[in-house]
Short mmCIF file of C-alpha atoms and ligand atoms in Angstrom, two decimals:
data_model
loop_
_atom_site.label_atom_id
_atom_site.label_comp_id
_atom_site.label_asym_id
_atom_site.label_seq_id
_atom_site.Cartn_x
_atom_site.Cartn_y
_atom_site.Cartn_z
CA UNK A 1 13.48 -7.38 -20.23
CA UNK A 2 10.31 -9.12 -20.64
CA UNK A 3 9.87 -12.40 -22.98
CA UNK A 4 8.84 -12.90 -26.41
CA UNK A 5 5.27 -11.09 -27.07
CA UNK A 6 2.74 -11.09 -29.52
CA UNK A 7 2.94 -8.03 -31.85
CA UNK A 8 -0.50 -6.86 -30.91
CA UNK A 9 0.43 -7.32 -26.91
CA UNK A 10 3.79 -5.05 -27.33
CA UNK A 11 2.64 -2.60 -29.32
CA UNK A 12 -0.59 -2.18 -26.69
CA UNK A 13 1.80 -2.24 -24.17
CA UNK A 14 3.70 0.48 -25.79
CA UNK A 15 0.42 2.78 -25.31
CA UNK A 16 0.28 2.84 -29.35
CA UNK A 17 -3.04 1.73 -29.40
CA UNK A 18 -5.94 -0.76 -27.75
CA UNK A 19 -4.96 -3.83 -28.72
CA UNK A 20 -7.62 -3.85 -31.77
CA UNK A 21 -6.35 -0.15 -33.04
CA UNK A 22 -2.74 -1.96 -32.57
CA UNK A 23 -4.09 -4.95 -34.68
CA UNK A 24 -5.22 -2.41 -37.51
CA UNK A 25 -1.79 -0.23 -37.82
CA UNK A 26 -0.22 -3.43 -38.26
CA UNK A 27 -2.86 -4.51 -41.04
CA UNK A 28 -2.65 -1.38 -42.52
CA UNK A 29 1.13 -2.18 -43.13
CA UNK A 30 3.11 0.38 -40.66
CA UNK A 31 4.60 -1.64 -38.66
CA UNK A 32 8.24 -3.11 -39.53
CA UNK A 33 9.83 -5.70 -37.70
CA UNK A 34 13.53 -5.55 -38.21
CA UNK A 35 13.21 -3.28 -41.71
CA UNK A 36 10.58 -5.67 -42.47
CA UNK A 37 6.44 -5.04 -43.02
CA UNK A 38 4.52 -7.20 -41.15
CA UNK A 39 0.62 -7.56 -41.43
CA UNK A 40 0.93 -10.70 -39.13
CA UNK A 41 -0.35 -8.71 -35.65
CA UNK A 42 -0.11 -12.38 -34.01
CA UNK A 43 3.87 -12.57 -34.66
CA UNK A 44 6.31 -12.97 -32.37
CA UNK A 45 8.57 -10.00 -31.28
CA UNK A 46 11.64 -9.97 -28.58
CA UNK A 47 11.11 -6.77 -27.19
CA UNK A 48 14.82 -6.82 -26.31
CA UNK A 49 16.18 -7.75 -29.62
CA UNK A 50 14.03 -6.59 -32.47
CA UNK A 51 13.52 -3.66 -33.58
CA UNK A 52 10.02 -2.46 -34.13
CA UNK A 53 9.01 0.81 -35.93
CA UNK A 54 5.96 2.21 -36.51
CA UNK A 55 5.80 4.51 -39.83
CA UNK A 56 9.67 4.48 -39.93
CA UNK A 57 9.76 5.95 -35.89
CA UNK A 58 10.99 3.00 -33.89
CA UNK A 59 9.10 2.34 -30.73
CA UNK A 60 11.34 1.77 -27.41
CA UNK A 61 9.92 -1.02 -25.56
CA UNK A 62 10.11 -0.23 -21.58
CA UNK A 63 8.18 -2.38 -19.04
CA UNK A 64 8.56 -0.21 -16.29
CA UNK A 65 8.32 3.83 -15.72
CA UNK A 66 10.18 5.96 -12.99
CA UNK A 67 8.86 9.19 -12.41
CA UNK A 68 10.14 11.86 -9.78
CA UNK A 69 7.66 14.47 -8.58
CA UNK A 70 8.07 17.24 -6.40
CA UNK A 71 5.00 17.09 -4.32
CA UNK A 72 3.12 20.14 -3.13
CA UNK A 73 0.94 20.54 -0.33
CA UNK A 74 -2.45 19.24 -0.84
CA UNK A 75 -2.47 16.45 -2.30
CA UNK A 76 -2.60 12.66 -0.63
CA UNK A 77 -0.10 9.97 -2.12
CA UNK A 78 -2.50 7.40 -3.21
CA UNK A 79 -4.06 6.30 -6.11
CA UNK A 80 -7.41 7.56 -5.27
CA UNK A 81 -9.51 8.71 -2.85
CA UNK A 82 -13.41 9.62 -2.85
CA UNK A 83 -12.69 13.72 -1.08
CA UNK A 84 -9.24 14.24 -1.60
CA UNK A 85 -6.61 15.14 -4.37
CA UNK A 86 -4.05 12.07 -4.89
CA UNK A 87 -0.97 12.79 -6.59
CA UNK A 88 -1.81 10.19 -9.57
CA UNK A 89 -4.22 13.85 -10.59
CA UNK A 90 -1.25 15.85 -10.92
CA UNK A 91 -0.22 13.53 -13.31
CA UNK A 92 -0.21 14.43 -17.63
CA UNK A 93 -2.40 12.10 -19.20
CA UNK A 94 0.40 10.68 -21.05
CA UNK A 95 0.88 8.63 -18.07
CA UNK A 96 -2.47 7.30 -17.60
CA UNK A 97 -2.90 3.99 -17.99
CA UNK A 98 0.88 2.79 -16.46
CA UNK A 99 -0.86 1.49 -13.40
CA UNK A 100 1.50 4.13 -11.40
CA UNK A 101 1.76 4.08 -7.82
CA UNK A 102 3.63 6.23 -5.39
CA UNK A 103 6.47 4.64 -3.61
CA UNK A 104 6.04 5.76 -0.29
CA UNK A 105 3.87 7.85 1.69
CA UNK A 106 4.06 11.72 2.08
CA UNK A 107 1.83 13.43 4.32
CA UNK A 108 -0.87 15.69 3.11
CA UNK A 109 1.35 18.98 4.18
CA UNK A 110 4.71 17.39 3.10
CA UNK A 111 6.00 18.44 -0.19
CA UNK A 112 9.00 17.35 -1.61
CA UNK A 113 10.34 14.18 -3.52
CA UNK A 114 8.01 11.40 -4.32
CA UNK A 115 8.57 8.64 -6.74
CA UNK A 116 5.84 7.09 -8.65
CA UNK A 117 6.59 3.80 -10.63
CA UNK A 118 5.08 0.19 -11.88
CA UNK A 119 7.63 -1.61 -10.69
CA UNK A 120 5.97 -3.18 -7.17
CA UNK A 121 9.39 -5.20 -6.68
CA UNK A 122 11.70 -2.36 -6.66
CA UNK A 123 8.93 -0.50 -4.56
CA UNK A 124 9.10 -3.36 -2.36
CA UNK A 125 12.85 -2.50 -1.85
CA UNK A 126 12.71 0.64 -1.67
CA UNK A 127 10.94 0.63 1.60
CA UNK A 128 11.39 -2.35 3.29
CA UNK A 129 13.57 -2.02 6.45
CA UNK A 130 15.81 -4.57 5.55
CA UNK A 131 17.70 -2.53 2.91
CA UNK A 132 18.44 0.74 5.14
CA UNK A 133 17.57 2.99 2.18
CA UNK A 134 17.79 6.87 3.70
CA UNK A 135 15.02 9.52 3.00
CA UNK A 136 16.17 12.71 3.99
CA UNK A 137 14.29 15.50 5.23
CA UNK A 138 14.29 19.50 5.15
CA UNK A 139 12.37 20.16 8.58
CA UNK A 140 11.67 23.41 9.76
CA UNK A 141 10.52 23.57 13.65
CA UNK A 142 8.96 25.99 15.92
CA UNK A 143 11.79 27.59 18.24
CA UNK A 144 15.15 26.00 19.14
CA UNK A 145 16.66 22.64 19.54
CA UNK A 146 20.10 21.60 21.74
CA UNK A 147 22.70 18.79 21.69
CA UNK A 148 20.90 17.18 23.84
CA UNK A 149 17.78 16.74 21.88
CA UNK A 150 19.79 16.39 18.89
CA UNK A 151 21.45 13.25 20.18
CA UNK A 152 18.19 11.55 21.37
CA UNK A 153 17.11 12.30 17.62
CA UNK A 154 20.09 10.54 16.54
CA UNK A 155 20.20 7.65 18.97
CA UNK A 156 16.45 6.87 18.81
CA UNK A 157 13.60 8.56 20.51
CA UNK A 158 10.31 7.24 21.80
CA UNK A 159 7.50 7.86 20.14
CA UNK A 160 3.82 8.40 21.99
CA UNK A 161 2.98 4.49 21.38
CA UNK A 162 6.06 3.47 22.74
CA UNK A 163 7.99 2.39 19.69
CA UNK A 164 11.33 3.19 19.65
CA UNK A 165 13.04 4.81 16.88
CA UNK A 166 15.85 3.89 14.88
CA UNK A 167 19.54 5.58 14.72
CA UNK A 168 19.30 8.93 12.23
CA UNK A 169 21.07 11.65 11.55
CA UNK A 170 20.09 15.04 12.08
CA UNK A 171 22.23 18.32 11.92
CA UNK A 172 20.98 22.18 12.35
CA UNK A 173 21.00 24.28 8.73
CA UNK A 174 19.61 27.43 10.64
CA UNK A 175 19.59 28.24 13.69
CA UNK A 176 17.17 31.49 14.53
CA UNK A 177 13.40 32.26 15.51
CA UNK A 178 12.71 28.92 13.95
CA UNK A 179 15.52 26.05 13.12
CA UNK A 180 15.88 24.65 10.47
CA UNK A 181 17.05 21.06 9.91
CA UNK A 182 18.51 17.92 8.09
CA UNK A 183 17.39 14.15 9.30
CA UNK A 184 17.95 11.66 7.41
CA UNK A 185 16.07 8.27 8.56
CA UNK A 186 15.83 4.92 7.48
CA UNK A 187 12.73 4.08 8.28
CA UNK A 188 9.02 5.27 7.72
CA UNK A 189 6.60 4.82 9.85
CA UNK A 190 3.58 6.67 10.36
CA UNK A 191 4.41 10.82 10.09
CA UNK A 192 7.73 9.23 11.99
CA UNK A 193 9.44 12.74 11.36
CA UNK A 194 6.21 14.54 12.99
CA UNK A 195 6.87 12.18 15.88
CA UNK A 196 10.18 12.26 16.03
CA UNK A 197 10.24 16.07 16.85
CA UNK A 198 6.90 15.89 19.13
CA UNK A 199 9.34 13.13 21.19
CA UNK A 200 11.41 16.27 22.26
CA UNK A 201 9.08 18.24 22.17
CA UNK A 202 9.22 20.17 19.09
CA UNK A 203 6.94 20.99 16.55
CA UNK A 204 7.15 20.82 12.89
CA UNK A 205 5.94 23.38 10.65
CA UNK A 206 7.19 22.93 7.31
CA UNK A 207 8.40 19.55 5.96
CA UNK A 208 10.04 18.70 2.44
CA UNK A 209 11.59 15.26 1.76
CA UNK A 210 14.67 15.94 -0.73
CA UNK A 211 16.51 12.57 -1.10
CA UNK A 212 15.92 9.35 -1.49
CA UNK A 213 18.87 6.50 -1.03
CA UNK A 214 21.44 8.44 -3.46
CA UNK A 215 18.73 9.66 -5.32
CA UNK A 216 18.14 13.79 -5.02
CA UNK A 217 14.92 16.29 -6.12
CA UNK A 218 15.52 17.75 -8.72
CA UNK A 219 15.42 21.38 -8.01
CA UNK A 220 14.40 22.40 -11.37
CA UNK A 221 10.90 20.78 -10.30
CA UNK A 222 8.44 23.03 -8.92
CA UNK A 223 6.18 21.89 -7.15
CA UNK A 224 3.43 19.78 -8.68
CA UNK A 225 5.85 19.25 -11.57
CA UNK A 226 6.86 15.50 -12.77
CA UNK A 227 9.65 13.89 -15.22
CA UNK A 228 11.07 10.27 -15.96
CA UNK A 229 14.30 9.60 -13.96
CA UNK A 230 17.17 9.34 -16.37
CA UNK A 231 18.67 5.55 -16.76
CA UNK A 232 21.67 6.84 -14.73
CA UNK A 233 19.25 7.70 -12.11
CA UNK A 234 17.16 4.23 -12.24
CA UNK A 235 20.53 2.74 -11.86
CA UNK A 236 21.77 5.06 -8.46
CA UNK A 237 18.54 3.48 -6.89
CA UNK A 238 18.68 -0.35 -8.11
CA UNK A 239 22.55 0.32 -7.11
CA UNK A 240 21.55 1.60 -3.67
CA UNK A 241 19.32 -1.13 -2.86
CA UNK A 242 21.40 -3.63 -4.25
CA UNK A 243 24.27 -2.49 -2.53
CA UNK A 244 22.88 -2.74 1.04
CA UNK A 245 20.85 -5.44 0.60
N1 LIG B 301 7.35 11.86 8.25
C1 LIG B 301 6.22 12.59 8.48
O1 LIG B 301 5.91 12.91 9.61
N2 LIG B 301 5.50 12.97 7.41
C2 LIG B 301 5.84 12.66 6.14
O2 LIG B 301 5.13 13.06 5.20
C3 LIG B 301 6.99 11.90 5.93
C4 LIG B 301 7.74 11.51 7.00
#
């Protein structure tokens, strides 16, 4: 939780106002600190501690926002981009202005689970190597796929630049004209699950990325639809970094 702030600072934080509209609620006497008026904009407040309400509503301090999107096809996951759709567009406007990114990369084509947060440290976890955190993948391929194959996937393939790829798990969900698949890696390079499959010679044709670490889509989402992650759900993914770290 951060510091002590200025009134003004916390309340523009909050998204209540610019700081100058923030400045005039509190002049205008609707702001309590604690029960108490204040027309002092320049106060000190613990966002932690005190308890600040604007016309008797009181305002929940948070310094950093989780969001969980099911991505649809589409759209890039960047922040902008002078042709393209980014995913920050498919965004309500009541989260403009949270300096959101996307946690990860998704392809283009890949739908599926994509976070979007402000918090560049947990990001920073999230995707670093170090702490092993899974993403798992719905993949659907072109024709079928043996044990053989399946245990190079699982071992570590090659991929066409000669890195080699790091143990995963895969197993077969349907087997038929098509397959399709679970892998779960723990890694992320560059379309690695594209690669991956072109290593043995497969090709993808539909891919959806439904988990992160302990942390699962939603399936109430469709696609292009966002919400906040619960607390519980902040906590499975600081836990699951945490825990292998
Ligand atoms: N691997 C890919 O090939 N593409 C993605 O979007 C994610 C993982």
């Amino acid at each position: 939780m951060a510091d002590q702030m200025r009134l003004d600072k916390f309340l523009s934080h909050l998204r209540i106002g610019t700081r100058k509209e923030s400045r005039l609620l509190v002049r205008a006497g609707r702001i309590r600190i604690n029960g108490v008026v204040t027309k002092d904009y320049a106060v000190k407040v613990h966002p932690g501690s005190d308890r600040v309400s604007l016309d008797g509503q009181d305002l929940v301090y948070r310094e950093f926002i989780y969001l969980m999107m099911n991505k649809p096809a589409g759209y890039i996951s960047a922040t902008r981009d002078r042709s393209e759709k980014t995913v920050l567009d498919l965004l309500p406007s009541v989260w403009t202005g949270w300096d959101l990114f996307p946690i990860g990369r998704l392809d283009k084509d890949t739908e599926g689970l994509l976070l979007l947060s402000n918090n560049g440290q947990l990001a920073h976890t999230l995707l670093s190597p170090k702490y092993q955190v899974g993403k798992t993948y719905f993949v659907r391929i072109n024709g079928a796929i043996g044990p053989e194959e399946l245990e190079r996937l699982q071992t570590g393939v090659e991929l066409e630049d000669g890195y080699r790829t790091k143990p995963a798990m895969v197993r077969v969900l349907r087997a038929g004209e098509t397959y399709d698949m679970e892998l779960v890696i723990y890694e992320g390079k560059f379309h690695q699950v594209k690669r991956m499959f072109a290593a043995v010679g497969k090709k993808v044709l539909y891919l959806k990325r439904t988990a992160m670490g302990g942390l699962r889509l939603d399936p109430s989402l469709k696609p292009g639809e966002v919400r906040e992650l619960t607390e519980a759900e902040v906590a499975i993914l600081k836990c699951g970094s945490l825990s292998l770290a």
